[in-house]
mmCIF file of C-alpha atoms in Angstrom:
data_model
loop_
_atom_site.group_PDB
_atom_site.id
_atom_site.type_symbol
_atom_site.label_atom_id
_atom_site.label_comp_id
_atom_site.label_asym_id
_atom_site.label_seq_id
_atom_site.Cartn_x
_atom_site.Cartn_y
_atom_site.Cartn_z
ATOM 1 C CA MET A 167 -23.549 0.870 -13.213
ATOM 2 C CA ILE A 168 -23.141 0.761 -9.617
ATOM 3 C CA TYR A 169 -24.578 -2.313 -7.813
ATOM 4 C CA GLY A 170 -23.590 -1.057 -4.292
ATOM 5 C CA ILE A 171 -21.383 0.800 -2.063
ATOM 6 C CA GLY A 172 -19.850 -0.295 1.368
ATOM 7 C CA THR A 173 -17.551 1.030 3.848
ATOM 8 C CA ASP A 174 -16.333 -0.272 7.267
ATOM 9 C CA MET A 175 -14.112 1.448 10.029
ATOM 10 C CA VAL A 176 -12.560 -1.187 12.707
ATOM 11 C CA ASP A 177 -11.190 -0.052 15.956
ATOM 12 C CA ILE A 178 -7.659 -1.947 15.887
ATOM 13 C CA LYS A 179 -7.706 -2.305 19.728
ATOM 14 C CA ARG A 180 -10.711 -4.118 19.597
ATOM 15 C CA ILE A 181 -9.021 -6.533 17.006
ATOM 16 C CA GLU A 182 -6.143 -6.857 19.401
ATOM 17 C CA ARG A 183 -8.362 -7.858 22.296
ATOM 18 C CA LEU A 184 -10.212 -10.606 20.275
ATOM 19 C CA TYR A 185 -6.791 -11.858 19.017
ATOM 20 C CA GLN A 186 -5.154 -11.951 22.403
ATOM 21 C CA GLN A 187 -8.117 -13.847 23.511
ATOM 22 C CA TYR A 188 -8.512 -16.399 20.989
ATOM 23 C CA ARG A 189 -5.109 -16.364 19.010
ATOM 24 C CA ASP A 190 -5.013 -18.398 15.958
ATOM 25 C CA ALA A 191 -8.835 -19.368 16.033
ATOM 26 C CA PHE A 192 -9.659 -15.683 15.591
ATOM 27 C CA ALA A 193 -7.547 -15.566 12.374
ATOM 28 C CA LEU A 194 -8.651 -18.695 10.949
ATOM 29 C CA LYS A 195 -12.305 -17.566 11.481
ATOM 30 C CA ILE A 196 -11.871 -14.250 9.671
ATOM 31 C CA LEU A 197 -9.404 -15.357 6.962
ATOM 32 C CA SER A 198 -9.438 -17.185 3.866
ATOM 33 C CA ARG A 199 -6.800 -20.024 3.523
ATOM 34 C CA ILE A 200 -4.699 -17.626 1.211
ATOM 35 C CA GLU A 201 -4.671 -14.754 3.782
ATOM 36 C CA TYR A 202 -3.963 -16.979 6.508
ATOM 37 C CA LEU A 203 -0.717 -17.959 5.065
ATOM 38 C CA GLU A 204 0.147 -14.490 4.387
ATOM 39 C CA TRP A 205 -0.885 -13.461 8.006
ATOM 40 C CA GLN A 206 1.367 -16.168 9.719
ATOM 41 C CA SER A 207 4.436 -14.272 8.608
ATOM 42 C CA HIS A 208 2.952 -10.659 8.353
ATOM 43 C CA PRO A 209 5.117 -8.136 10.613
ATOM 44 C CA GLN A 210 1.912 -6.685 11.803
ATOM 45 C CA PRO A 211 -0.325 -9.355 12.396
ATOM 46 C CA VAL A 212 -3.091 -7.414 14.188
ATOM 47 C CA ALA A 213 -3.158 -4.948 11.954
ATOM 48 C CA PHE A 214 -3.355 -7.392 9.023
ATOM 49 C CA LEU A 215 -6.641 -8.674 10.616
ATOM 50 C CA ALA A 216 -8.219 -5.350 11.397
ATOM 51 C CA LYS A 217 -7.746 -4.351 7.467
ATOM 52 C CA ARG A 218 -9.160 -7.717 6.287
ATOM 53 C CA PHE A 219 -12.110 -7.515 8.715
ATOM 54 C CA ALA A 220 -13.024 -4.080 7.641
ATOM 55 C CA ALA A 221 -12.664 -4.946 3.987
ATOM 56 C CA LYS A 222 -15.063 -8.051 4.284
ATOM 57 C CA GLU A 223 -17.628 -6.269 6.246
ATOM 58 C CA ALA A 224 -17.594 -3.248 3.466
ATOM 59 C CA PHE A 225 -17.727 -5.972 0.759
ATOM 60 C CA SER A 226 -20.931 -7.425 2.427
ATOM 61 C CA LYS A 227 -22.506 -4.039 2.675
ATOM 62 C CA ALA A 228 -21.877 -3.205 -0.870
ATOM 63 C CA VAL A 229 -23.370 -6.444 -2.249
ATOM 64 C CA ASN A 230 -26.379 -5.813 0.215
ATOM 65 C CA THR A 231 -26.402 -8.958 2.215
ATOM 66 C CA GLY A 232 -24.218 -8.494 5.378
ATOM 67 C CA ILE A 233 -22.288 -11.804 6.379
ATOM 68 C CA ARG A 234 -24.448 -14.630 5.299
ATOM 69 C CA ASN A 235 -23.841 -17.385 3.217
ATOM 70 C CA PRO A 236 -22.239 -17.346 0.574
ATOM 71 C CA VAL A 237 -21.124 -13.881 1.457
ATOM 72 C CA THR A 238 -19.018 -15.354 4.331
ATOM 73 C CA LEU A 239 -15.404 -14.370 5.858
ATOM 74 C CA GLY A 240 -13.798 -17.468 4.395
ATOM 75 C CA ASN A 241 -15.169 -16.774 0.932
ATOM 76 C CA ILE A 242 -14.015 -13.654 0.463
ATOM 77 C CA GLY A 243 -10.162 -12.552 0.362
ATOM 78 C CA VAL A 244 -7.864 -9.687 0.036
ATOM 79 C CA ILE A 245 -4.950 -10.057 -2.257
ATOM 80 C CA HIS A 246 -2.512 -7.286 -3.976
ATOM 81 C CA ASP A 247 -1.863 -6.769 -7.682
ATOM 82 C CA GLU A 248 1.733 -6.578 -9.160
ATOM 83 C CA MET A 249 1.567 -2.754 -8.162
ATOM 84 C CA GLY A 250 0.537 -3.579 -4.661
ATOM 85 C CA LYS A 251 -3.266 -2.492 -4.821
ATOM 86 C CA PRO A 252 -5.447 -4.377 -2.725
ATOM 87 C CA GLU A 253 -8.177 -6.593 -4.519
ATOM 88 C CA PHE A 254 -10.627 -8.983 -3.530
ATOM 89 C CA TRP A 255 -10.576 -12.875 -4.321
ATOM 90 C CA VAL A 256 -13.707 -14.746 -3.820
ATOM 91 C CA ALA A 257 -14.306 -18.365 -3.365
ATOM 92 C CA GLU A 258 -16.459 -20.335 -6.188
ATOM 93 C CA PRO A 259 -19.588 -20.342 -4.353
ATOM 94 C CA LEU A 260 -19.412 -16.534 -3.911
ATOM 95 C CA GLN A 261 -18.373 -15.869 -7.636
ATOM 96 C CA ALA A 262 -21.417 -18.115 -8.855
ATOM 97 C CA TRP A 263 -23.373 -15.786 -6.501
ATOM 98 C CA MET A 264 -22.143 -12.851 -7.896
ATOM 99 C CA ASP A 265 -22.230 -13.931 -11.346
ATOM 100 C CA GLU A 266 -26.266 -14.774 -10.792
ATOM 101 C CA ARG A 267 -26.446 -11.017 -9.879
ATOM 102 C CA GLY A 268 -24.739 -9.502 -12.384
ATOM 103 C CA ILE A 269 -21.969 -8.340 -10.329
ATOM 104 C CA LYS A 270 -18.879 -7.945 -12.393
ATOM 105 C CA HIS A 271 -16.028 -6.542 -10.328
ATOM 106 C CA VAL A 272 -15.850 -5.083 -6.657
ATOM 107 C CA HIS A 273 -13.306 -2.439 -6.027
ATOM 108 C CA LEU A 274 -11.439 -2.139 -2.689
ATOM 109 C CA SER A 275 -9.777 0.665 -1.067
ATOM 110 C CA LEU A 276 -7.966 0.089 2.368
ATOM 111 C CA THR A 277 -6.422 2.895 4.665
ATOM 112 C CA ASP A 278 -5.202 2.519 8.310
ATOM 113 C CA GLU A 279 -3.969 4.876 10.939
ATOM 114 C CA ASP A 280 -2.738 4.034 14.519
ATOM 115 C CA HIS A 281 -5.991 3.130 15.862
ATOM 116 C CA TYR A 282 -8.437 2.499 12.972
ATOM 117 C CA SER A 283 -8.614 0.648 9.626
ATOM 118 C CA VAL A 284 -11.148 1.727 6.934
ATOM 119 C CA ALA A 285 -12.406 -0.042 3.951
ATOM 120 C CA PHE A 286 -14.485 1.665 1.096
ATOM 121 C CA VAL A 287 -15.815 -0.867 -1.521
ATOM 122 C CA VAL A 288 -17.898 -0.453 -4.621
ATOM 123 C CA ALA A 289 -19.566 -3.336 -6.314
ATOM 124 C CA GLU A 290 -20.180 -2.967 -10.102
ATOM 125 C CA GLN A 291 -22.601 -4.451 -12.171
#
């Protein structure tokens, strides 16, 4: 059963302006520790940040909370399976919160073009 659906679209230029202003502090604010390590060597760091931000916003909408504890930017991570498909990793406090609500899986689809990154998320019970 579907628990919720979320989508988010991010203007990459907006993320680029924030990154230019705050540099690593911006990345540290929106990325999980795992993502931060990957981001440091990514060939397109701004696009990486934009996709992650869109994914996390869409996640928060799909679970009907917005960004608030325990659904925080640092508790949500985007990883890839062996085929390269993006999927969510969640920190223990968020996993416990999801378990209480019966959320079994959260699906993620990401896309981007020159100016925008878009995430679509479906949370399942």
